[in-house]
Amino acid sequence: MTNEKLIYLDHAATTPLREEALTAMMPFFSDVFGNPNSPYAFAQEARNAVDEAREKIAAVLGSRTREVVFTSGGTESDNSAIKGVASALRPSGKHVITSAIEHHAVIHSCEELVEAGYEVTYLPVGSNGVVDPAAVEAAIREDTILVSVMYANNEIGTVQDIAEIARRTHRKAEAMGRNIVVHTDAVQAAGWLTLDVNELGVDMMSLSAHKFHGPKGVGVLYVRRGTPFNPLIVGGGQERQRRSGTENVPGIVGAAVALELAEQERDETYTSVLPLREMLIEGTLERIPGARLNGDRTRRLPNNVNFSFDGVEGEAVLLGLDFAGICASTQSACSSASIEPSHVLVALGLDADLAVGSLRLTLGRDNTEAEVRETLDVLPGVISRLREMPTMASSS
């Protein structure tokens, strides 16, 4: 399958690297290859590039440059935030609050905390996939040290009111005379929603470059000044003792360029992609009987649609679409090898059959109306053929 024929509708899994980012990265693979932590002038060219990248990212976040920590990706950023705060604040409490629909990087980190003697409250969501900020506030206890709620869900695209969650958490923490850290996984939000940490009121935020047309293998963890934090990775003391290891200079440079451009183009991209999302939703619900849209109808990312279909399995739908040159997914790309029902869809109240049989279509800045129309022409036929197959009917 050549790229000319490909319809790529899996931007929540990864995005193509922007040409501008690649161009900026290239010198640091070969010509400017020095270790940014070495003292001589040649190596300081790499150090300057890292510093400039940090300034660009801080400008997008509305943060201080010293509050930007470079990591290997969103998963490491989430792990570092959850475990780093839990370790630092263990003497004052061992209770963490999160939601039932978090990315596995958060869920599994919390599971490890439980094994280490912490308590975790997993807040339920409504059938629309939205966390109630009042429920977050009500769950806060005398020993609560951390609240982690994702900004935008990676499977169903629902957007949470992080600013209100942070406001309620900090207000209650202040009344109790406690320090409760607010973290948000904003991996899917970059390029679509504001990342201003002061507007959102968060203490920590996770990002991953390859979700906003940057390179794979590099992420960002924002850590507000004064936030209690013990590093997950130790060794050489890089990133101001918060993440040891020689910096991925090309990746960091590319991430900064990609995020800067994503922010500059955010409003325009949002406006151009939203009608395509609506086209996908309306066309699918009209043409396919028994189709169900998962997540809130409007309070979702402008590029995300997630459907469940009666009587079919999600993996079979993907194969049918792939045969037609359309790339999609059933749930998080990190869980694509799993045959377990999506924990996100189960949290919405779907039964196991529907939760296994989901389809996620996520648009990008380069998708066109013609591609959406072709997808809407192909998808009903795929579903119809699968429903007619005896093996599918008997397994549903």
C-alpha positions as a Markdown table, in Angstrom:
| # | Residue | x | y | z |
|---|---|---|---|---|
| 1 | Met | 0.0 | 0.0 | 0.0 |
| 2 | Thr | 1.6 | 3.3 | -1.1 |
| 3 | Asn | 1.2 | 6.5 | 0.9 |
| 4 | Glu | -0.7 | 8.0 | -2.1 |
| 5 | Lys | -3.5 | 5.6 | -1.6 |
| 6 | Leu | -3.5 | 5.5 | 2.2 |
| 7 | Ile | -6.2 | 7.2 | 4.2 |
| 8 | Tyr | -4.6 | 7.7 | 7.6 |
| 9 | Leu | -7.2 | 8.0 | 10.4 |
| 10 | Asp | -5.1 | 7.0 | 13.4 |
| 11 | His | -3.5 | 10.3 | 14.5 |
| 12 | Ala | -4.2 | 9.5 | 18.2 |
| 13 | Ala | -1.7 | 6.6 | 17.8 |
| 14 | Thr | 1.0 | 8.7 | 16.1 |
| 15 | Thr | 1.4 | 11.5 | 13.6 |
| 16 | Pro | 3.8 | 12.0 | 10.7 |
| 17 | Leu | 6.9 | 14.1 | 11.5 |
| 18 | Arg | 6.7 | 17.6 | 10.2 |
| 19 | Glu | 9.2 | 18.6 | 7.6 |
| 20 | Glu | 10.1 | 21.7 | 9.6 |
| 21 | Ala | 10.9 | 19.6 | 12.6 |
| 22 | Leu | 13.0 | 17.1 | 10.6 |
| 23 | Thr | 15.0 | 19.9 | 9.0 |
| 24 | Ala | 15.8 | 21.4 | 12.4 |
| 25 | Met | 16.8 | 18.0 | 13.8 |
| 26 | Met | 19.1 | 16.9 | 11.0 |
| 27 | Pro | 22.4 | 18.7 | 12.0 |
| 28 | Phe | 22.3 | 17.2 | 15.5 |
| 29 | Phe | 22.5 | 13.7 | 14.2 |
| 30 | Ser | 25.8 | 14.2 | 12.5 |
| 31 | Asp | 27.5 | 17.6 | 12.3 |
| 32 | Val | 26.6 | 18.9 | 15.8 |
| 33 | Phe | 26.9 | 15.6 | 17.6 |
| 34 | Gly | 28.5 | 16.8 | 20.9 |
| 35 | Asn | 27.2 | 15.8 | 24.3 |
| 36 | Pro | 25.4 | 18.8 | 25.6 |
| 37 | Asn | 26.8 | 18.2 | 29.1 |
| 38 | Ser | 30.5 | 18.4 | 28.0 |
| 39 | Pro | 32.3 | 21.7 | 28.8 |
| 40 | Tyr | 34.0 | 22.5 | 25.5 |
| 41 | Ala | 32.7 | 24.9 | 22.9 |
| 42 | Phe | 31.7 | 22.3 | 20.3 |
| 43 | Ala | 29.5 | 20.5 | 22.8 |
| 44 | Gln | 27.9 | 23.8 | 23.8 |
| 45 | Glu | 26.3 | 24.1 | 20.4 |
| 46 | Ala | 24.2 | 21.1 | 21.4 |
| 47 | Arg | 23.6 | 22.6 | 24.9 |
| 48 | Asn | 22.4 | 25.9 | 23.3 |
| 49 | Ala | 20.0 | 23.9 | 21.0 |
| 50 | Val | 18.5 | 22.2 | 24.1 |
| 51 | Asp | 18.2 | 25.5 | 25.9 |
| 52 | Glu | 16.5 | 27.1 | 23.0 |
| 53 | Ala | 14.1 | 24.2 | 22.6 |
| 54 | Arg | 13.2 | 24.5 | 26.3 |
| 55 | Glu | 12.4 | 28.2 | 25.9 |
| 56 | Lys | 10.1 | 27.4 | 23.0 |
| 57 | Ile | 8.2 | 24.8 | 24.9 |
| 58 | Ala | 8.0 | 27.0 | 28.0 |
| 59 | Ala | 6.5 | 29.8 | 25.9 |
| 60 | Val | 3.7 | 27.4 | 24.7 |
| 61 | Leu | 3.1 | 26.2 | 28.3 |
| 62 | Gly | 3.3 | 29.7 | 29.8 |
| 63 | Ser | 5.9 | 28.3 | 32.3 |
| 64 | Arg | 9.4 | 29.0 | 33.4 |
| 65 | Thr | 12.1 | 27.3 | 31.3 |
| 66 | Arg | 13.4 | 25.5 | 34.5 |
| 67 | Glu | 10.0 | 23.9 | 34.9 |
| 68 | Val | 10.3 | 22.0 | 31.6 |
| 69 | Val | 11.8 | 18.5 | 31.9 |
| 70 | Phe | 12.6 | 16.4 | 28.8 |
| 71 | Thr | 11.8 | 12.7 | 28.9 |
| 72 | Ser | 11.6 | 9.8 | 26.5 |
| 73 | Gly | 7.8 | 10.2 | 25.9 |
| 74 | Gly | 4.4 | 10.4 | 27.5 |
| 75 | Thr | 4.6 | 7.1 | 29.3 |
| 76 | Glu | 7.8 | 8.1 | 31.1 |
| 77 | Ser | 6.3 | 11.5 | 31.9 |
| 78 | Asp | 3.2 | 9.9 | 33.4 |
| 79 | Asn | 5.3 | 7.4 | 35.4 |
| 80 | Ser | 7.6 | 10.1 | 36.6 |
| 81 | Ala | 4.8 | 12.3 | 37.7 |
| 82 | Ile | 2.8 | 9.7 | 39.6 |
| 83 | Lys | 5.7 | 7.9 | 41.3 |
| 84 | Gly | 7.9 | 11.0 | 41.7 |
| 85 | Val | 5.2 | 12.8 | 43.7 |
| 86 | Ala | 4.1 | 9.7 | 45.6 |
| 87 | Ser | 7.7 | 9.1 | 46.7 |
| 88 | Ala | 8.3 | 12.7 | 47.7 |
| 89 | Leu | 5.1 | 13.1 | 49.7 |
| 90 | Arg | 4.9 | 9.7 | 51.2 |
| 91 | Pro | 5.7 | 11.0 | 54.8 |
| 92 | Ser | 2.5 | 13.2 | 54.6 |
| 93 | Gly | 0.1 | 10.8 | 53.0 |
| 94 | Lys | -0.4 | 7.8 | 50.7 |
| 95 | His | -3.7 | 8.5 | 49.0 |
| 96 | Val | -4.0 | 9.2 | 45.2 |
| 97 | Ile | -7.0 | 10.1 | 43.2 |
| 98 | Thr | -7.4 | 9.4 | 39.5 |
| 99 | Ser | -10.1 | 8.4 | 37.0 |
| 100 | Ala | -11.3 | 5.1 | 35.7 |
| 101 | Ile | -10.5 | 6.1 | 32.1 |
| 102 | Glu | -6.8 | 7.1 | 32.4 |
| 103 | His | -4.1 | 5.9 | 30.0 |
| 104 | His | -2.4 | 2.7 | 31.1 |
| 105 | Ala | 0.7 | 4.6 | 31.9 |
| 106 | Val | -1.2 | 6.2 | 34.8 |
| 107 | Ile | -3.4 | 3.2 | 35.7 |
| 108 | His | -0.4 | 0.8 | 35.9 |
| 109 | Ser | 1.7 | 3.4 | 37.8 |
| 110 | Cys | -1.1 | 3.6 | 40.3 |
| 111 | Glu | -1.3 | -0.2 | 40.5 |
| 112 | Glu | 2.4 | -0.2 | 41.5 |
| 113 | Leu | 1.7 | 2.3 | 44.2 |
| 114 | Val | -1.0 | 0.1 | 45.6 |
| 115 | Glu | 1.5 | -2.8 | 45.8 |
| 116 | Ala | 3.8 | -0.4 | 47.7 |
| 117 | Gly | 1.2 | 0.4 | 50.3 |
| 118 | Tyr | -0.6 | 3.4 | 48.8 |
| 119 | Glu | -4.4 | 3.7 | 48.4 |
| 120 | Val | -5.9 | 4.8 | 45.0 |
| 121 | Thr | -9.4 | 6.1 | 44.4 |
| 122 | Tyr | -10.5 | 5.5 | 40.8 |
| 123 | Leu | -13.3 | 8.0 | 40.1 |
| 124 | Pro | -16.1 | 6.8 | 37.9 |
| 125 | Val | -17.3 | 8.7 | 34.8 |
| 126 | Gly | -20.7 | 9.2 | 33.4 |
| 127 | Ser | -21.9 | 7.4 | 30.3 |
| 128 | Asn | -20.5 | 10.3 | 28.4 |
| 129 | Gly | -17.0 | 9.7 | 29.7 |
| 130 | Val | -16.8 | 12.9 | 31.7 |
| 131 | Val | -15.3 | 13.2 | 35.2 |
| 132 | Asp | -17.4 | 15.3 | 37.7 |
| 133 | Pro | -15.1 | 17.9 | 39.3 |
| 134 | Ala | -17.3 | 17.8 | 42.4 |
| 135 | Ala | -16.6 | 14.1 | 42.7 |
| 136 | Val | -12.9 | 14.8 | 42.7 |
| 137 | Glu | -13.2 | 17.3 | 45.5 |
| 138 | Ala | -15.4 | 15.0 | 47.5 |
| 139 | Ala | -12.8 | 12.2 | 47.2 |
| 140 | Ile | -10.1 | 14.3 | 48.8 |
| 141 | Arg | -9.0 | 13.0 | 52.2 |
| 142 | Glu | -6.7 | 14.1 | 54.9 |
| 143 | Asp | -4.0 | 11.9 | 53.4 |
| 144 | Thr | -4.5 | 12.7 | 49.8 |
| 145 | Ile | -1.2 | 13.8 | 48.1 |
| 146 | Leu | -2.0 | 13.6 | 44.3 |
| 147 | Val | -4.8 | 14.1 | 41.9 |
| 148 | Ser | -4.2 | 12.9 | 38.3 |
| 149 | Val | -6.9 | 13.3 | 35.7 |
| 150 | Met | -6.2 | 13.2 | 32.0 |
| 151 | Tyr | -7.0 | 16.3 | 29.9 |
| 152 | Ala | -8.3 | 14.5 | 26.8 |
| 153 | Asn | -9.0 | 10.8 | 26.6 |
| 154 | Asn | -6.9 | 8.8 | 24.1 |
| 155 | Glu | -9.7 | 6.5 | 23.1 |
| 156 | Ile | -13.0 | 8.4 | 23.2 |
| 157 | Gly | -11.6 | 12.0 | 23.0 |
| 158 | Thr | -13.6 | 13.4 | 25.9 |
| 159 | Val | -12.2 | 16.6 | 27.3 |
| 160 | Gln | -12.2 | 17.1 | 31.1 |
| 161 | Asp | -12.6 | 20.4 | 32.9 |
| 162 | Ile | -9.0 | 20.3 | 34.3 |
| 163 | Ala | -9.1 | 24.0 | 35.3 |
| 164 | Glu | -12.1 | 23.4 | 37.6 |
| 165 | Ile | -10.6 | 20.1 | 38.9 |
| 166 | Ala | -7.4 | 21.9 | 39.8 |
| 167 | Arg | -9.2 | 24.9 | 41.3 |
| 168 | Arg | -11.4 | 22.7 | 43.6 |
| 169 | Thr | -8.4 | 20.5 | 44.6 |
| 170 | His | -6.1 | 23.4 | 45.5 |
| 171 | Arg | -8.9 | 25.2 | 47.3 |
| 172 | Lys | -9.6 | 22.2 | 49.5 |
| 173 | Ala | -5.9 | 21.5 | 50.0 |
| 174 | Glu | -5.4 | 25.1 | 51.2 |
| 175 | Ala | -8.3 | 24.8 | 53.6 |
| 176 | Met | -6.9 | 21.6 | 55.0 |
| 177 | Gly | -3.4 | 23.0 | 55.2 |
| 178 | Arg | -2.0 | 20.3 | 52.9 |
| 179 | Asn | 0.0 | 20.1 | 49.7 |
| 180 | Ile | -2.0 | 18.2 | 47.0 |
| 181 | Val | -0.4 | 18.0 | 43.6 |
| 182 | Val | -2.5 | 18.1 | 40.4 |
| 183 | His | -1.2 | 16.3 | 37.4 |
| 184 | Thr | -2.8 | 15.9 | 34.0 |
| 185 | Asp | -1.9 | 13.7 | 31.1 |
| 186 | Ala | -2.2 | 16.1 | 28.2 |
| 187 | Val | -0.7 | 13.9 | 25.5 |
| 188 | Gln | -3.7 | 13.9 | 23.3 |
| 189 | Ala | -4.5 | 17.6 | 23.9 |
| 190 | Ala | -1.4 | 19.2 | 22.3 |
| 191 | Gly | -2.3 | 21.0 | 19.1 |
| 192 | Trp | -6.0 | 21.0 | 19.9 |
| 193 | Leu | -6.5 | 22.6 | 23.3 |
| 194 | Thr | -4.7 | 25.3 | 25.3 |
| 195 | Leu | -1.6 | 24.0 | 27.2 |
| 196 | Asp | -1.3 | 27.1 | 29.3 |
| 197 | Val | -0.4 | 25.6 | 32.8 |
| 198 | Asn | -1.5 | 28.7 | 34.6 |
| 199 | Glu | -4.9 | 28.8 | 32.9 |
| 200 | Leu | -5.3 | 25.1 | 33.6 |
| 201 | Gly | -4.0 | 25.5 | 37.2 |
| 202 | Val | -2.0 | 22.2 | 37.1 |
| 203 | Asp | 1.2 | 21.5 | 38.9 |
| 204 | Met | 2.4 | 18.8 | 36.4 |
| 205 | Met | 1.6 | 18.0 | 32.8 |
| 206 | Ser | 2.7 | 15.2 | 30.5 |
| 207 | Leu | 3.3 | 15.5 | 26.7 |
| 208 | Ser | 4.6 | 13.3 | 24.0 |
| 209 | Ala | 6.2 | 14.7 | 20.8 |
| 210 | His | 5.0 | 12.2 | 18.3 |
| 211 | Lys | 1.4 | 13.0 | 19.0 |
| 212 | Phe | 1.8 | 16.6 | 17.6 |
| 213 | His | 4.0 | 15.9 | 14.5 |
| 214 | Gly | 7.2 | 15.7 | 16.4 |
| 215 | Pro | 9.6 | 12.7 | 16.6 |
| 216 | Lys | 9.1 | 9.5 | 18.6 |
| 217 | Gly | 11.1 | 8.9 | 21.7 |
| 218 | Val | 10.9 | 12.3 | 23.3 |
| 219 | Gly | 8.4 | 13.8 | 25.8 |
| 220 | Val | 7.9 | 16.6 | 28.2 |
| 221 | Leu | 7.1 | 16.7 | 31.9 |
| 222 | Tyr | 6.1 | 20.1 | 33.2 |
| 223 | Val | 6.9 | 20.4 | 36.9 |
| 224 | Arg | 5.8 | 23.6 | 38.6 |
| 225 | Arg | 8.4 | 25.2 | 40.8 |
| 226 | Gly | 8.1 | 24.0 | 44.4 |
| 227 | Thr | 6.3 | 20.8 | 43.5 |
| 228 | Pro | 7.6 | 17.9 | 45.6 |
| 229 | Phe | 9.2 | 15.4 | 43.3 |
| 230 | Asn | 11.7 | 12.6 | 43.4 |
| 231 | Pro | 13.2 | 11.5 | 40.1 |
| 232 | Leu | 12.3 | 8.2 | 38.5 |
| 233 | Ile | 15.6 | 7.9 | 36.6 |
| 234 | Val | 18.8 | 8.7 | 38.4 |
| 235 | Gly | 22.4 | 8.8 | 37.3 |
| 236 | Gly | 24.1 | 11.7 | 35.8 |
| 237 | Gly | 21.8 | 14.4 | 37.2 |
| 238 | Gln | 20.7 | 15.9 | 33.9 |
| 239 | Glu | 17.6 | 18.0 | 33.7 |
| 240 | Arg | 18.4 | 19.7 | 37.0 |
| 241 | Gln | 18.5 | 16.3 | 38.8 |
| 242 | Arg | 14.9 | 15.4 | 37.7 |
| 243 | Arg | 15.7 | 13.0 | 34.8 |
| 244 | Ser | 19.2 | 11.6 | 34.4 |
| 245 | Gly | 20.6 | 10.5 | 31.0 |
| 246 | Thr | 22.2 | 12.3 | 28.1 |
| 247 | Glu | 19.6 | 14.4 | 26.4 |
| 248 | Asn | 18.1 | 13.4 | 23.1 |
| 249 | Val | 19.2 | 16.6 | 21.3 |
| 250 | Pro | 17.7 | 15.9 | 17.9 |
| 251 | Gly | 14.5 | 14.7 | 19.4 |
| 252 | Ile | 14.3 | 17.7 | 21.8 |
| 253 | Val | 14.9 | 20.2 | 18.9 |
| 254 | Gly | 12.3 | 18.5 | 16.7 |
| 255 | Ala | 9.7 | 18.4 | 19.6 |
| 256 | Ala | 10.1 | 22.1 | 20.2 |
| 257 | Val | 9.7 | 23.1 | 16.6 |
| 258 | Ala | 6.6 | 20.8 | 16.2 |
| 259 | Leu | 4.9 | 22.1 | 19.4 |
| 260 | Glu | 5.6 | 25.7 | 18.6 |
| 261 | Leu | 4.0 | 25.2 | 15.1 |
| 262 | Ala | 1.1 | 23.2 | 16.5 |
| 263 | Glu | 0.3 | 26.0 | 18.9 |
| 264 | Gln | 0.6 | 28.7 | 16.2 |
| 265 | Glu | -1.8 | 26.7 | 14.0 |
| 266 | Arg | -4.1 | 25.4 | 16.7 |
| 267 | Asp | -7.2 | 27.5 | 16.1 |
| 268 | Glu | -6.9 | 27.1 | 12.3 |
| 269 | Thr | -6.4 | 23.3 | 12.6 |
| 270 | Tyr | -9.3 | 22.9 | 15.1 |
| 271 | Thr | -11.6 | 24.8 | 12.8 |
| 272 | Ser | -10.7 | 22.9 | 9.7 |
| 273 | Val | -10.9 | 19.4 | 11.3 |
| 274 | Leu | -14.1 | 19.8 | 13.3 |
| 275 | Pro | -16.4 | 19.6 | 10.3 |
| 276 | Leu | -14.7 | 16.4 | 9.2 |
| 277 | Arg | -15.3 | 14.9 | 12.6 |
| 278 | Glu | -19.0 | 15.9 | 12.4 |
| 279 | Met | -19.2 | 14.4 | 8.9 |
| 280 | Leu | -17.8 | 11.1 | 10.2 |
| 281 | Ile | -20.2 | 11.0 | 13.2 |
| 282 | Glu | -23.3 | 11.9 | 11.3 |
| 283 | Gly | -22.5 | 9.8 | 8.3 |
| 284 | Thr | -21.7 | 6.7 | 10.4 |
| 285 | Leu | -24.8 | 7.0 | 12.6 |
| 286 | Glu | -27.0 | 7.5 | 9.5 |
| 287 | Arg | -25.7 | 4.7 | 7.4 |
| 288 | Ile | -25.0 | 1.9 | 9.9 |
| 289 | Pro | -27.8 | 0.6 | 12.0 |
| 290 | Gly | -26.8 | -0.2 | 15.5 |
| 291 | Ala | -23.9 | 2.1 | 15.5 |
| 292 | Arg | -23.1 | 3.8 | 18.8 |
| 293 | Leu | -21.0 | 6.8 | 19.4 |
| 294 | Asn | -18.8 | 6.5 | 22.5 |
| 295 | Gly | -18.1 | 9.5 | 24.6 |
| 296 | Asp | -19.7 | 12.9 | 24.8 |
| 297 | Arg | -21.2 | 14.1 | 21.5 |
| 298 | Thr | -19.6 | 17.6 | 21.6 |
| 299 | Arg | -17.3 | 17.7 | 24.6 |
| 300 | Arg | -14.6 | 15.8 | 22.8 |
| 301 | Leu | -11.4 | 16.5 | 20.8 |
| 302 | Pro | -12.2 | 17.9 | 17.3 |
| 303 | Asn | -10.5 | 15.0 | 15.6 |
| 304 | Asn | -11.8 | 12.0 | 17.6 |
| 305 | Val | -14.7 | 9.6 | 16.9 |
| 306 | Asn | -15.2 | 6.3 | 18.6 |
| 307 | Phe | -17.9 | 3.8 | 17.6 |
| 308 | Ser | -19.2 | 0.4 | 18.7 |
| 309 | Phe | -21.2 | -1.8 | 16.3 |
| 310 | Asp | -23.6 | -4.5 | 17.3 |
| 311 | Gly | -22.7 | -7.9 | 16.1 |
| 312 | Val | -19.1 | -7.4 | 15.0 |
| 313 | Glu | -15.6 | -7.5 | 16.5 |
| 314 | Gly | -13.4 | -4.4 | 16.3 |
| 315 | Glu | -10.3 | -6.3 | 15.0 |
| 316 | Ala | -12.3 | -7.6 | 12.0 |
| 317 | Val | -13.5 | -4.1 | 11.2 |
| 318 | Leu | -9.9 | -2.9 | 11.2 |
| 319 | Leu | -8.9 | -5.7 | 8.8 |
| 320 | Gly | -11.7 | -4.7 | 6.4 |
| 321 | Leu | -10.7 | -1.1 | 6.5 |
| 322 | Asp | -7.0 | -1.9 | 6.1 |
| 323 | Phe | -7.8 | -3.9 | 3.0 |
| 324 | Ala | -9.4 | -0.7 | 1.6 |
| 325 | Gly | -6.3 | 1.3 | 2.6 |
| 326 | Ile | -7.8 | 3.0 | 5.6 |
| 327 | Cys | -5.8 | 3.1 | 8.9 |
| 328 | Ala | -7.7 | 3.1 | 12.1 |
| 329 | Ser | -7.6 | 1.4 | 15.6 |
| 330 | Thr | -9.8 | -0.3 | 18.1 |
| 331 | Gln | -8.4 | 1.4 | 21.3 |
| 332 | Ser | -5.2 | 2.8 | 22.5 |
| 333 | Ala | -2.2 | 1.9 | 20.2 |
| 334 | Cys | -0.4 | 0.9 | 23.4 |
| 335 | Ser | -3.1 | -1.8 | 24.0 |
| 336 | Ser | -3.7 | -2.9 | 20.4 |
| 337 | Ala | -2.4 | -6.4 | 20.9 |
| 338 | Ser | -4.8 | -7.0 | 23.8 |
| 339 | Ile | -8.1 | -8.8 | 23.3 |
| 340 | Glu | -9.4 | -7.6 | 26.6 |
| 341 | Pro | -12.3 | -5.2 | 26.5 |
| 342 | Ser | -11.3 | -1.5 | 26.6 |
| 343 | His | -11.3 | -0.4 | 30.3 |
| 344 | Val | -12.4 | 3.0 | 29.0 |
| 345 | Leu | -15.5 | 1.7 | 27.3 |
| 346 | Val | -16.3 | -0.6 | 30.3 |
| 347 | Ala | -16.2 | 2.5 | 32.5 |
| 348 | Leu | -18.8 | 4.1 | 30.3 |
| 349 | Gly | -21.1 | 1.1 | 31.0 |
| 350 | Leu | -20.7 | -0.8 | 27.8 |
| 351 | Asp | -21.0 | -4.6 | 28.0 |
| 352 | Ala | -18.0 | -6.7 | 27.1 |
| 353 | Asp | -19.0 | -7.5 | 23.5 |
| 354 | Leu | -19.4 | -3.8 | 22.6 |
| 355 | Ala | -16.3 | -2.8 | 24.5 |
| 356 | Val | -14.3 | -5.3 | 22.5 |
| 357 | Gly | -15.9 | -4.2 | 19.2 |
| 358 | Ser | -14.9 | -0.6 | 19.1 |
| 359 | Leu | -13.5 | 1.5 | 16.3 |
| 360 | Arg | -11.5 | 4.7 | 16.8 |
| 361 | Leu | -11.0 | 7.1 | 13.9 |
| 362 | Thr | -8.8 | 10.1 | 14.6 |
| 363 | Leu | -8.3 | 12.8 | 12.1 |
| 364 | Gly | -5.2 | 15.0 | 11.4 |
| 365 | Arg | -4.4 | 18.3 | 9.9 |
| 366 | Asp | -3.9 | 16.8 | 6.4 |
| 367 | Asn | -7.0 | 14.8 | 6.1 |
| 368 | Thr | -9.6 | 15.9 | 3.5 |
| 369 | Glu | -13.3 | 15.8 | 3.0 |
| 370 | Ala | -12.8 | 13.4 | 0.1 |
| 371 | Glu | -11.0 | 10.9 | 2.4 |
| 372 | Val | -13.9 | 11.1 | 4.9 |
| 373 | Arg | -16.4 | 10.5 | 2.2 |
| 374 | Glu | -14.5 | 7.5 | 0.9 |
| 375 | Thr | -14.3 | 6.1 | 4.5 |
| 376 | Leu | -18.1 | 6.6 | 4.8 |
| 377 | Asp | -18.5 | 4.7 | 1.6 |
| 378 | Val | -16.3 | 1.8 | 2.7 |
| 379 | Leu | -17.2 | 1.4 | 6.4 |
| 380 | Pro | -21.0 | 0.4 | 6.0 |
| 381 | Gly | -20.0 | -2.3 | 3.6 |
| 382 | Val | -17.4 | -3.7 | 6.0 |
| 383 | Ile | -19.9 | -3.8 | 8.8 |
| 384 | Ser | -22.6 | -5.3 | 6.7 |
| 385 | Arg | -20.4 | -8.1 | 5.4 |
| 386 | Leu | -19.1 | -8.9 | 8.9 |
| 387 | Arg | -22.7 | -9.1 | 10.2 |
| 388 | Glu | -23.6 | -11.6 | 7.5 |
| 389 | Met | -20.8 | -13.9 | 8.4 |
| 390 | Pro | -22.1 | -16.9 | 10.5 |
| 391 | Thr | -19.0 | -16.9 | 12.7 |
| 392 | Met | -19.4 | -13.3 | 13.6 |
| 393 | Ala | -23.1 | -13.7 | 14.4 |
| 394 | Ser | -22.4 | -16.7 | 16.6 |
| 395 | Ser | -19.7 | -14.9 | 18.6 |
| 396 | Ser | -21.7 | -11.8 | 19.2 |
